[in-house]
XYZ file of C-alpha atoms in Angstrom:
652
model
C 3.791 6.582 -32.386
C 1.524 8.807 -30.450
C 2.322 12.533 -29.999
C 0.284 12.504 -26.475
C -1.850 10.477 -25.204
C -4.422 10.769 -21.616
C -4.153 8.310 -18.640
C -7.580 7.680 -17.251
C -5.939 6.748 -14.044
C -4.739 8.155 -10.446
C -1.667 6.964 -8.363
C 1.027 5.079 -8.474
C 0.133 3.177 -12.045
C -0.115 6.613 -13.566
C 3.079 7.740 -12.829
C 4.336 4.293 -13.930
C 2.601 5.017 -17.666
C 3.964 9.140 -17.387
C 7.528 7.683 -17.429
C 7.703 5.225 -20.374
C 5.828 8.125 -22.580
C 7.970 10.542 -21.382
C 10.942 8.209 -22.001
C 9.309 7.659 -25.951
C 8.690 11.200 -26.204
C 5.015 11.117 -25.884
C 3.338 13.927 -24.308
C 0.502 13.071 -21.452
C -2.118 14.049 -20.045
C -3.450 13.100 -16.298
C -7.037 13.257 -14.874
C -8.163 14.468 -11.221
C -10.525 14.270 -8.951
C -10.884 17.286 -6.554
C -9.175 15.075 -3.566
C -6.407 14.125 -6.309
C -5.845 18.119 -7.007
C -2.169 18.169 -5.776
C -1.055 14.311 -6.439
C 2.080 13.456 -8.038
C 0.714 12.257 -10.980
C -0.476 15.522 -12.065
C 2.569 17.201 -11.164
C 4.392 14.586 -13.248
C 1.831 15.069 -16.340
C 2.405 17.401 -19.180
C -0.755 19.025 -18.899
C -3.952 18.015 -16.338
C -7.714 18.011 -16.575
C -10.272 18.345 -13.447
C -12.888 15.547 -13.721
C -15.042 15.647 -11.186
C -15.863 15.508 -7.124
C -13.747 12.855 -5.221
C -15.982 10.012 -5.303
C -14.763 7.511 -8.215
C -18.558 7.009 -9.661
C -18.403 10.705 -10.479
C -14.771 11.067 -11.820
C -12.644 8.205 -12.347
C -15.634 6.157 -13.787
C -17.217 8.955 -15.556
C -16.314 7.527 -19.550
C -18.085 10.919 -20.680
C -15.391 13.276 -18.757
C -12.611 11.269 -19.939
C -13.481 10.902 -23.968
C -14.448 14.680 -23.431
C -11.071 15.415 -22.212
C -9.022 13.814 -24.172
C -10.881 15.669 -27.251
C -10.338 18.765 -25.649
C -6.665 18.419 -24.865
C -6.101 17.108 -28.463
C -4.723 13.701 -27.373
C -4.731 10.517 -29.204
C -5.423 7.767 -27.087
C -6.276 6.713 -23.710
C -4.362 4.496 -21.335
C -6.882 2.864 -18.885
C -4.024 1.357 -16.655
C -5.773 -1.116 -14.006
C -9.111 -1.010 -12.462
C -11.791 1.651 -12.752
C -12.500 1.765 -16.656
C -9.940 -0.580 -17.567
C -12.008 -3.888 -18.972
C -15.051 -2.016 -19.252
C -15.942 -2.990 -22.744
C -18.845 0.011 -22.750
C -16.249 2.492 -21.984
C -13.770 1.382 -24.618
C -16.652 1.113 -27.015
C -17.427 5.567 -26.021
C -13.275 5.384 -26.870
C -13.318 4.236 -30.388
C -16.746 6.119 -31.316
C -14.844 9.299 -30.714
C -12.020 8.422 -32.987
C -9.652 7.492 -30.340
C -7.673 4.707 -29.764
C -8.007 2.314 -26.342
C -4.521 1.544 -25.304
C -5.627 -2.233 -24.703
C -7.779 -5.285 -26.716
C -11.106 -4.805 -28.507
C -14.144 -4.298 -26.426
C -14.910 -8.112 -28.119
C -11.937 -9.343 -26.269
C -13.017 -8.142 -23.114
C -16.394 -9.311 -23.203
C -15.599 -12.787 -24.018
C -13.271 -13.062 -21.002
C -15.715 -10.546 -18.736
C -17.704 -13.368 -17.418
C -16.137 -16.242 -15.629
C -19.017 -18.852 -16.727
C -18.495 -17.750 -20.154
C -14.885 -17.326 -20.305
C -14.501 -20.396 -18.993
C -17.314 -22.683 -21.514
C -14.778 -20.569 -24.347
C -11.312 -22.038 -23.035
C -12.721 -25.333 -23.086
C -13.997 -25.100 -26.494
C -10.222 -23.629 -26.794
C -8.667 -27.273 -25.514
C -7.672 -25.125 -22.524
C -7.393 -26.612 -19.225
C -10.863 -25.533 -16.994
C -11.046 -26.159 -13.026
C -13.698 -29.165 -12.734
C -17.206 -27.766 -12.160
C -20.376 -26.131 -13.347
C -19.963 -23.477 -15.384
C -23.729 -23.404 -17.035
C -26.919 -20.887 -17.241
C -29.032 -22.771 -15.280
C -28.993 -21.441 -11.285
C -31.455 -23.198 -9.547
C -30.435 -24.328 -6.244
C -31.468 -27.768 -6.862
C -29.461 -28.158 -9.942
C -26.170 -26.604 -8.516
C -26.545 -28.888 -5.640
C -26.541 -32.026 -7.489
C -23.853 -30.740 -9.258
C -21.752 -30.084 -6.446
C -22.238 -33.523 -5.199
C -21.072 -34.881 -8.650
C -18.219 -33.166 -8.907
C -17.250 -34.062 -5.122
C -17.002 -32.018 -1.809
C -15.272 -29.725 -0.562
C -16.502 -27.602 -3.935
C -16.178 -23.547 -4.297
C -19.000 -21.257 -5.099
C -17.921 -18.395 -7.105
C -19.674 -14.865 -8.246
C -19.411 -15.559 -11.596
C -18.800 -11.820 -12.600
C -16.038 -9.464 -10.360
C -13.389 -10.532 -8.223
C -11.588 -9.724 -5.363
C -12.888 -12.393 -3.676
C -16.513 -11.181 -3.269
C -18.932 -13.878 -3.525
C -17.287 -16.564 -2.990
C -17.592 -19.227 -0.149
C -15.739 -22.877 0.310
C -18.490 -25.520 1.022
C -17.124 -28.665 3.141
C -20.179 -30.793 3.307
C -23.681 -30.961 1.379
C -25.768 -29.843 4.527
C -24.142 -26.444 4.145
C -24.161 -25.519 0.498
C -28.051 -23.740 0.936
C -26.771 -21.510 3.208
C -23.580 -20.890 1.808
C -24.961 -20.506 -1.743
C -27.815 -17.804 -0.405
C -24.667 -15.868 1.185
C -22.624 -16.083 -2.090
C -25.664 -14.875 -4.074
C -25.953 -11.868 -1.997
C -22.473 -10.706 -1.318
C -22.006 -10.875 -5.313
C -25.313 -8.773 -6.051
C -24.675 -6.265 -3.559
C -20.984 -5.980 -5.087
C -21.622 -6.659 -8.814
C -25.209 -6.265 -9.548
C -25.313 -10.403 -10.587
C -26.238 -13.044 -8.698
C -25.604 -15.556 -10.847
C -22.637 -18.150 -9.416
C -20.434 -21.315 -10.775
C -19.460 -24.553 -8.812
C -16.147 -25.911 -8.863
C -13.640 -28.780 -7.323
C -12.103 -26.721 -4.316
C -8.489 -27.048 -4.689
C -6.856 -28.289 -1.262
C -3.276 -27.133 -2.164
C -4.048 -23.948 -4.460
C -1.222 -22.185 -6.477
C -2.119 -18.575 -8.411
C -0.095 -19.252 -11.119
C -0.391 -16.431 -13.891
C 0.786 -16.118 -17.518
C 1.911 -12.786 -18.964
C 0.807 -12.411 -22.488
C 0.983 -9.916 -25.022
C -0.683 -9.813 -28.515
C -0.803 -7.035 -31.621
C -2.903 -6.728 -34.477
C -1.338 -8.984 -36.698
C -2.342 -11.831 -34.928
C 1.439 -12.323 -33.237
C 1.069 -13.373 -29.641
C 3.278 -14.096 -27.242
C 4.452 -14.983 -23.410
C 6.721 -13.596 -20.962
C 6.753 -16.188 -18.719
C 4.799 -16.633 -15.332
C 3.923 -14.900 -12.147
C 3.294 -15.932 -8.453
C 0.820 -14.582 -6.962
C -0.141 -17.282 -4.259
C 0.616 -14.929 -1.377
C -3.012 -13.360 -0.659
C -4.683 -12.053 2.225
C -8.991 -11.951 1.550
C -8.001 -13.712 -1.793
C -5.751 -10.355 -2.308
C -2.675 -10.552 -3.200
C 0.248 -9.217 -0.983
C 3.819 -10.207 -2.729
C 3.912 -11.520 -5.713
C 7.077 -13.141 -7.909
C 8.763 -14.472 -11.312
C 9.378 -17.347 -12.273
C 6.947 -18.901 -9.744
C 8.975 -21.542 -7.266
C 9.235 -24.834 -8.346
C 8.103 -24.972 -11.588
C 8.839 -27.860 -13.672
C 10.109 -27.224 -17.411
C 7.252 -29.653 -18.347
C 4.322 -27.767 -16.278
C 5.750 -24.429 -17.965
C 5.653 -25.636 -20.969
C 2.182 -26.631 -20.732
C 1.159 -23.410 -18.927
C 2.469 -21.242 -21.177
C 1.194 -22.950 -24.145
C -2.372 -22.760 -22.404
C -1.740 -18.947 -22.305
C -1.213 -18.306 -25.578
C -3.882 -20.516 -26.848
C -6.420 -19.161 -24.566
C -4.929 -15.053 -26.181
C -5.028 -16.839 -29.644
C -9.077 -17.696 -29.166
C -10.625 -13.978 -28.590
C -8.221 -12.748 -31.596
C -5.978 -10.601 -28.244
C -3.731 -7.820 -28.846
C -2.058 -5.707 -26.409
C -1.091 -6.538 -22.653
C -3.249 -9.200 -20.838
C -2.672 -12.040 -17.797
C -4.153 -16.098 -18.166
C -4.458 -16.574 -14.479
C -3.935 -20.406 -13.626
C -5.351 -22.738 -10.349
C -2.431 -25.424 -9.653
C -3.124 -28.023 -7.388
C 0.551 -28.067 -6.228
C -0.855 -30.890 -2.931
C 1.746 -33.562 -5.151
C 4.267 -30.991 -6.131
C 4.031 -29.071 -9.948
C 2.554 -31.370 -12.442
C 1.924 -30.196 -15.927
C -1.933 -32.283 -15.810
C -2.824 -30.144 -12.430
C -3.790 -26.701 -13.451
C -6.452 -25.231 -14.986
C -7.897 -21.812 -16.252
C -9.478 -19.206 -13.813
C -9.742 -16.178 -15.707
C -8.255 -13.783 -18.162
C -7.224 -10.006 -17.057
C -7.767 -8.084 -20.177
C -5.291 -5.261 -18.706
C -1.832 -4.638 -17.327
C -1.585 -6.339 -13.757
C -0.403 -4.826 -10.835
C 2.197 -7.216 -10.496
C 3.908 -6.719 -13.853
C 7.393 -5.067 -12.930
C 8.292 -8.330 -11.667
C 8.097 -9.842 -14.898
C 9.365 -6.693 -16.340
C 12.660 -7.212 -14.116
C 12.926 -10.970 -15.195
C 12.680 -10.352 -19.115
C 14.243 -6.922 -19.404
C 11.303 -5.541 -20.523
C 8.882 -2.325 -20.808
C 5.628 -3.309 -21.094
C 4.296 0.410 -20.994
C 6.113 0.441 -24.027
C 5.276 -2.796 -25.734
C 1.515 -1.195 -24.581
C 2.060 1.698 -26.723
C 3.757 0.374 -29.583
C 0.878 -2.272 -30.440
C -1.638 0.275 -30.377
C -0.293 2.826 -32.125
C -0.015 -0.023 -35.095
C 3.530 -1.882 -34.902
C 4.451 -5.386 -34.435
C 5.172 -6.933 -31.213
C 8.903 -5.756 -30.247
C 10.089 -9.446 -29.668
C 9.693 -12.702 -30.916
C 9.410 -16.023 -28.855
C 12.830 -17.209 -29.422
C 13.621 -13.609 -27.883
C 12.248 -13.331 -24.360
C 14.366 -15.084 -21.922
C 14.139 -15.347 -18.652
C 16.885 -14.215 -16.000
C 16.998 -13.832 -12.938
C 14.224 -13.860 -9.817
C 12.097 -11.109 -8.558
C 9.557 -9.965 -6.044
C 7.457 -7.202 -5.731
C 5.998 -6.156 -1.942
C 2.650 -4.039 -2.086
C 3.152 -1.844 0.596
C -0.272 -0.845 1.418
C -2.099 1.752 4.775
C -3.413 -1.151 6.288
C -3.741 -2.558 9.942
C -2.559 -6.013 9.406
C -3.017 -6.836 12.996
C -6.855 -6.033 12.942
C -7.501 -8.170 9.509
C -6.029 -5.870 6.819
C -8.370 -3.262 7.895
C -7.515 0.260 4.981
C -6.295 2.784 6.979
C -6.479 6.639 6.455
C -3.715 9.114 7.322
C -0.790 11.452 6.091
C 2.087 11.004 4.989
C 4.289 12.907 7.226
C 7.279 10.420 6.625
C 7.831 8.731 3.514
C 11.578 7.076 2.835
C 12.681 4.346 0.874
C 16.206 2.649 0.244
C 18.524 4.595 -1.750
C 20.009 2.134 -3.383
C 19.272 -1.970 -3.513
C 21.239 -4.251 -1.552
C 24.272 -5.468 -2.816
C 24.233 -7.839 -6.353
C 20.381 -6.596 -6.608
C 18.593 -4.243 -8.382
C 15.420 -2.380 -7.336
C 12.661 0.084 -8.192
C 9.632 1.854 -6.221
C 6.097 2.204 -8.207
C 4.935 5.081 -6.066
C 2.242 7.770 -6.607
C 2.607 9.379 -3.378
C 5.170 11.747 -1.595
C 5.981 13.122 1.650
C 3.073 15.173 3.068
C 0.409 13.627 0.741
C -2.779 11.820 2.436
C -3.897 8.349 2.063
C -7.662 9.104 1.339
C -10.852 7.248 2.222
C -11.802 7.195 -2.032
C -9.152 5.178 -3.178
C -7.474 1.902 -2.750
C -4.655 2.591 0.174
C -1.878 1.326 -1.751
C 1.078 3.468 -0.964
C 3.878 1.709 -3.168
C 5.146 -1.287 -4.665
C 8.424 -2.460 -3.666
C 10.165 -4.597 -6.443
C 13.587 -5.861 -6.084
C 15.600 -8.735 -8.707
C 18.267 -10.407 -7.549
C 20.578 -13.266 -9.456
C 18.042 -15.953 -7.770
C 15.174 -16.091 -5.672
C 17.338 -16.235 -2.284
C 19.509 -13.704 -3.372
C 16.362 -11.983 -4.411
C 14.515 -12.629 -1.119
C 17.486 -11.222 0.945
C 17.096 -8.154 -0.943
C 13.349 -7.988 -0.584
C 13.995 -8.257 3.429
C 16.753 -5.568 3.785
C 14.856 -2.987 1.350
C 11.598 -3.710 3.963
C 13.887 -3.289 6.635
C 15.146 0.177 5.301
C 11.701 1.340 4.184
C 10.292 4.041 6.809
C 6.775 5.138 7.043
C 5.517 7.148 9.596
C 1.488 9.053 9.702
C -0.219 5.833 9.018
C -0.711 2.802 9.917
C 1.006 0.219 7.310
C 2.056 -3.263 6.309
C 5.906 -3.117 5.629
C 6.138 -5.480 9.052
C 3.929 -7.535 7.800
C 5.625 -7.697 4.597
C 8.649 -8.381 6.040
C 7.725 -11.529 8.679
C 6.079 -13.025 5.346
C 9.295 -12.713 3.413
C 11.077 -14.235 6.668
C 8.758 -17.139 6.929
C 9.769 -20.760 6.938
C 7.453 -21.670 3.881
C 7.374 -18.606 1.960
C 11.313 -18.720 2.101
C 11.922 -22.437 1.022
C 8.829 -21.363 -1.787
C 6.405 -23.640 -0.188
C 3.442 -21.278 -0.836
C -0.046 -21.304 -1.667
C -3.039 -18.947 -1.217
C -3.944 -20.342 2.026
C -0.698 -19.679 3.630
C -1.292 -16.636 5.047
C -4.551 -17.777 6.768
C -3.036 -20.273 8.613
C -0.044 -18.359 9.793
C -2.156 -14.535 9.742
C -1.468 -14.571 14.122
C 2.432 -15.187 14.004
C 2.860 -12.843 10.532
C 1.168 -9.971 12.041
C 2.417 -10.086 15.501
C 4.430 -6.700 16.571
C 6.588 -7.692 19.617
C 6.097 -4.921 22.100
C 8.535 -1.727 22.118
C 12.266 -2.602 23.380
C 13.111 -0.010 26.621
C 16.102 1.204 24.297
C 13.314 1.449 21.381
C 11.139 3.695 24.106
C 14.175 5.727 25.168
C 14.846 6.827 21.529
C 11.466 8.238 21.312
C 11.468 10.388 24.949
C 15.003 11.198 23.523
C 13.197 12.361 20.413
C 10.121 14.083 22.238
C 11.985 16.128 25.072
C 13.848 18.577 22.936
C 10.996 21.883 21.992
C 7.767 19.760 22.021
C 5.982 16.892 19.853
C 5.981 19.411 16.175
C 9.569 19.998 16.036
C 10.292 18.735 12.375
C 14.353 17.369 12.922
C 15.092 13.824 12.795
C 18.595 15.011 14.868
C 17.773 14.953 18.158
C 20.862 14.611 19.379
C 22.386 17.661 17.978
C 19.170 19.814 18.780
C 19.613 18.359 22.583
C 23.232 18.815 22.693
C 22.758 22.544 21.856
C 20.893 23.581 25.087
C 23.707 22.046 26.970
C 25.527 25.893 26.368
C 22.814 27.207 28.453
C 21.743 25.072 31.151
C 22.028 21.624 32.783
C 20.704 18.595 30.480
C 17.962 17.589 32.667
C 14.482 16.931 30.822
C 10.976 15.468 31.548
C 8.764 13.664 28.855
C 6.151 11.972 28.617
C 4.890 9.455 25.792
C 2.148 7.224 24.952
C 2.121 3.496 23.200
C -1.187 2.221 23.193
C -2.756 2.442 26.460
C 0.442 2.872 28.212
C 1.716 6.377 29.608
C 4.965 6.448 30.045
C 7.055 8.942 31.928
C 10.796 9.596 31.266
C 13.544 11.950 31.896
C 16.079 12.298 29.653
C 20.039 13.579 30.905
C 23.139 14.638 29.022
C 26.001 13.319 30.256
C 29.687 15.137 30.433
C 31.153 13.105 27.433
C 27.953 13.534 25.392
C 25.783 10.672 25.874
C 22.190 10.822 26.640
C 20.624 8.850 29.844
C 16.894 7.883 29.612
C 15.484 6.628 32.707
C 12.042 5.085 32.194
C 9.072 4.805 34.409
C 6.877 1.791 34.981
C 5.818 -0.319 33.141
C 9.898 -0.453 32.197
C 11.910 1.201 35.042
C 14.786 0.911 33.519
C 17.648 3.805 32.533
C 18.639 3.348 29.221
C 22.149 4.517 27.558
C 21.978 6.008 23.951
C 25.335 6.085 22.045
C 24.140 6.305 18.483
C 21.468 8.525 16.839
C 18.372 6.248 15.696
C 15.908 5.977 12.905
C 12.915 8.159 13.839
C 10.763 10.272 12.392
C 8.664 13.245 14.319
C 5.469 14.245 13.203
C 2.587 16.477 14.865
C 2.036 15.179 18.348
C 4.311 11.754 17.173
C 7.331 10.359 17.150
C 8.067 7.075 15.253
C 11.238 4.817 16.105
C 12.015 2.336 13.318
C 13.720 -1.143 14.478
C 14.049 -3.126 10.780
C 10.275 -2.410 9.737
C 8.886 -2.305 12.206
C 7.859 1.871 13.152
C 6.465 1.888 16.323
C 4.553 5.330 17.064
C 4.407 7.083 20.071
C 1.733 9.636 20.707
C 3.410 12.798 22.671
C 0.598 15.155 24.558
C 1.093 18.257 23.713
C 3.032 20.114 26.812
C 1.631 23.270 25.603
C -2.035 21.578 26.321
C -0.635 20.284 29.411
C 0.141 23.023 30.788
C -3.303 24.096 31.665
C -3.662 20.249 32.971
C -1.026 21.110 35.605
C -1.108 24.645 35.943
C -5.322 24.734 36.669
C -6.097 25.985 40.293
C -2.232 26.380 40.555
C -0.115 29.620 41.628
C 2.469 29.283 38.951
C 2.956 28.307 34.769
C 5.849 26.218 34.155
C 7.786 26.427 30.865
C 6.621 22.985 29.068
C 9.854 22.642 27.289
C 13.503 24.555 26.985
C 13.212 27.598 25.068
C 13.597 32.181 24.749
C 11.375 34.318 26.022
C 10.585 36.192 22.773
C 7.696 38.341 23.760
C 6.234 39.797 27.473
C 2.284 40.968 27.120
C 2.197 41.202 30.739
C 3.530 42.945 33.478
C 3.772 42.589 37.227
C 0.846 43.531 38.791
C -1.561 43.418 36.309
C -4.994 41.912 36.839
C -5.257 38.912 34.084
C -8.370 37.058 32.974
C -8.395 33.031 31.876
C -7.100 32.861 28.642
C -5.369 36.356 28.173
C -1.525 35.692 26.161
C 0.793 36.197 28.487
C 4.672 35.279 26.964
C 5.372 33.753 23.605
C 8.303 30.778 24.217
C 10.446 30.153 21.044
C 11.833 26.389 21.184
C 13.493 24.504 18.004
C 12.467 27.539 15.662
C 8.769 27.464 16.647
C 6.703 29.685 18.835
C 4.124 29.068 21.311
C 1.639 30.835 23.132
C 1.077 30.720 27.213
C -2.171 31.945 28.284
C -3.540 32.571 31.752
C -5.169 28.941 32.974
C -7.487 31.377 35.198
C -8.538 34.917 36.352
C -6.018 36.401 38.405
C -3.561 39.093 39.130
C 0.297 38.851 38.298
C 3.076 38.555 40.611
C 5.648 37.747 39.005
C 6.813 37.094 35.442
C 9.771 36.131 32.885
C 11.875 38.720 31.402
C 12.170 38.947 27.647
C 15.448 37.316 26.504
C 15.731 34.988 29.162
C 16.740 31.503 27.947
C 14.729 28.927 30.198
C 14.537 25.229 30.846
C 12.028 22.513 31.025
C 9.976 23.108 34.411
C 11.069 27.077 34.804
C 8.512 29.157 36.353
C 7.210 31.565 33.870
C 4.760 33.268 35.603
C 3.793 33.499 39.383
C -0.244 34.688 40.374
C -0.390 36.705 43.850
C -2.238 34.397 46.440
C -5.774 36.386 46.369
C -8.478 34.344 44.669
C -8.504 32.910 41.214
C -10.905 30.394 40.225
């Protein structure tokens, strides 16, 4: 086994790898980029290298930096984990130059499965299964269009290098494949550098039916079942599950045999995914699927089958290449069990999946799994960290296994439900009205399902007037950057010192919205709510929020719906402009005086400092002027108290 080895990888998958060597006693070593300088997966790492400016084309995809590092730090191998490097044959060709072993198959095996033309003229050689199409050199337009008439409309046009999705258009009728082809052509150039397409029999019902398999170097290879991965947004996919619903022992059978023929062919050793189209438009048949590609890597997606075999396929990664047999036989893998894994990403489902940016300033998942479940998060973030504009916006996966797949899918819902986020904009909502959905809950799923139900999956119904309340509740104690999550404790303190009587004001969307929020005698709070809800609102129990600069976010299942709290400190100039007096913007002490009675005071001179829930904050003059009155030091004020009073001679 290896002593230590490098992970040439950021996030959440690098902290995934960091904890099965550190389990197996193997020392690591992580790689940054300068916006990656404080992530968890450097904290978790034995030691750390700097590789280069944020941008992944100079660090993350820099082969050079990586070999040199792993020399340097005396390390064995590399781990690629998935994307940037990791089926780059090139790259694993620098690896094995430098004496180092590539924690993955031979830069052979990923060329012959690198390009989807290619792969695909191999499996059928191979007796595997192919989609029906054109999979050929020849790209003249005239050409592919016959061909797509023979093999029958509606037909898909595919990049035949990348994925994701790019370069790739559905053509219903033969008047439209020019146009469709010349926008296929250029999407994949501009996003892979090849032009060059295939032409295939579009699926009408389309499962994304996967096959885990795992080779070593003695020619041993076998499966751990399948994956579904049918739920995709932009052909992405957004929760994914083992065994897949439905399946037939027969189409299994067939599938998995497939899987490990198509491994068998390129001579495969180490982890690697046979992804599978099923036309599922007559239910599961074992003659109704066919080959798509081969993901020479650990998938995203694996814990699920990790969860249904009781394995470790860090580990099984490891112990290939460092020479041994695979740990298991056929006869030894067995399925149990059903599980699901959410990819919780910083994304605006509402405005099509758009990435968002943001921090962290809230970050809480379940403590334990729901009852007869078990569950695990793949994170590489914490509280406080930023979702950057460089790097996919995953921000966890959420995998939960339950004794079947409803027990499963109940567990899935509650853990979304429990899961608060707050600082950016994200899908667990989303998530959640998928996992509630008619068809994705009776496993009627395919990859267009989220298409045709995208309006009703990523509708937010609007804020509740108790929802509201909680958040004015949450804003009106010392102003929007209070840290506590207790308001009511923090509230109920000031109640020693002076009537509960406060004014707030919030803002959801394009809606202000004014509220004052009471303490009543036995210790409930009274929130009485301006338009557009003029309504009073009673709140008898504490609930889930989280406060962040100028924010508050109330959580109802997940769903966190952020309100925006101006600043009162900001306001104050707002209201106090061309006025005689400054208000205290929130209840607080009088720590400091800088100004006395009488004296002559210019616009934006310090005049007090109020301390409010353990933070201080400045008032300044709002103009030129000449005091009349002012606070003593000591005094305990409220919300509205007159701080300072100008003498009526001009100011302006």
């Amino acid at each position: 086994m290896f002593a230590k080895i490098l992970i040439a990888n950021r996030g959440e998958i690098a902290c995934r790898v960091i904890r099965t060597a550190r389990r197996m006693g193997v020392r690591t070593i992580a790689v940054y980029s300068d916006a990656d300088a404080g992530a968890l997966h450097v904290e978790m790492a034995d030691e750390a290298v700097h590789i280069g400016p944020s941008p992944v084309g100079e660090s993350y995809l820099r082969g050079d930096k990586i070999v040199a590092a792993t020399l340097a730090t005396g390390a064995e191998a590399i781990h690629p984990g998935y994307g940037f490097l990791s089926e780059n044959p090139d790259f694993v060709d620098q690896v094995t130059a430098a004496g180092l072993v590539f924690i993955g198959p031979s830069a052979a095996s990923i060329r012959a499965m690198g390009l989807k033309d290619a792969a695909k003229r191999l499996m059928e050689k191979a007796g595997v299964p192919v989609v029906p199409g054109y999979h050929g050199e020849a790209q003249e337009i005239v050409l592919l269009a016959s061909k797509a008439r023979e093999i029958g409309y509606p037909v898909l046009i595919k990049a035949r290098a990348g994925g994701g999705g790019k370069g790739m258009r559905r053509v219903e009728h033969p008047d439209d494949f020019s146009e469709a082809l010349s926008g296929a052509r250029r999407e994949a150039k501009a996003a892979f550098g090849d032009d060059r397409v295939l032409v295939e029999k579009y699926v009408d019902k389309p499962r994304h039916i996967e096959v885990q398999v795992f080779g070593d170097s003695f020619g041993n290879v076998v499966h751990l079942y399948e994956r579904d991965c049918s739920a995709q947004r932009r052909h992405q996919k957004v929760i994914e599950e083992a065994p897949a619903p439905g399946m037939t022992p027969a189409l299994r059978k067939a599938m998995t045999e497939a899987a490990v023929k198509a491994a068998k062919a390129i001579d495969y050793s180490g982890a690697g995914t046979i992804e599978f189209i099923v036309d599922a438009s007559q239910g599961l048949k074992a003659d109704r699927f066919w080959f798509m590609e081969m993901n020479t890597r650990l998938q995203v997606e694996h814990p699920v089958t990790e969860m249904v075999t009781g394995t470790d396929l860090v580990e099984w990664q490891l112990r290939v290449a460092s020479g041994e047999k695979l740990p298991k036989t056929q006869s030894e893998i067995a399925l149990s069990g059903h599980a699901f894994e959410a990819r919780i990403y910083a994304e605006d489902a509402a405005k099509g999946f758009l990435p968002a940016t943001g921090t962290l300033h809230h970050l809480k998942f379940p403590d334990t799994a729901p009852e007869g479940a078990s569950m695990r998060i793949e994170t590489g973030v914490r509280t406080g960290d930023a979702i950057s504009p460089f790097y996919d916006p995953m921000i966890a996966k959420l995998v939960v296994h339950g004794k079947n797949r409803q027990a499963a899918l109940e567990a899935l819902g509650i853990s979304l439900s429990q899961t608060e986020i707050a600082g950016s904009t994200v899908n667990t909502a989303f998530l959640a009205a998928l996992a509630a959905d008619a068809d994705f809950s009776a496993g009627d799923v395919d990859t267009g399902l989220i298409g045709r139900h995208q309006q009703a999956l990523t509708a937010v119904a609007p804020p509740s007037s108790e929802i509201v309340a909680a958040a004015a509740l949450a804003a009106s104690g010392a102003g929007a950057q209070a840290p506590t999550r207790d308001p009511w404790s923090s509230l109920a303190g000031y109640a020693h010192f002076h009537a509960m009587a406060r004014r707030t004001r919030l803002r959801y969307g394009e809606d202000d919205i004014l509220a004052l929020v009471s303490m009543r005698p036995d210790g409930r709070f009274q929130v009485a709510l301006d338009a557009p809800y003029d309504s009073a609102v009673d709140l008898r129990a504490a609930p889930r929020l989280a406060r962040w600069p100028v924010h508050v976010t109330v959580f109802s299942g997940a769903v966190g719906y952020s309100f925006a709290v101006p600043d009162p400190l900001a306001r104050a100039d707002e209201i106090a402009a061309g006025a005689d007096s400054l208000r205290a913007p929130m209840p607080g002490l009088v720590k400091l005086v800088r100004a006395a009675k009488g004296e002559t005071v210019i616009k934006g001179q310090p005049l007090l400092i109020l301390e409010a829930m353990k933070m201080e904050h400045t008032i300044s003059a709002t103009h030129d002027g000449t005091i009349a009155e002012i606070a003593t030091e000591g005094a305990q004020v409220t919300d509205g108290t007159v701080l300072v009073r100008f003498a009526e001679e001009a100011h302006g």
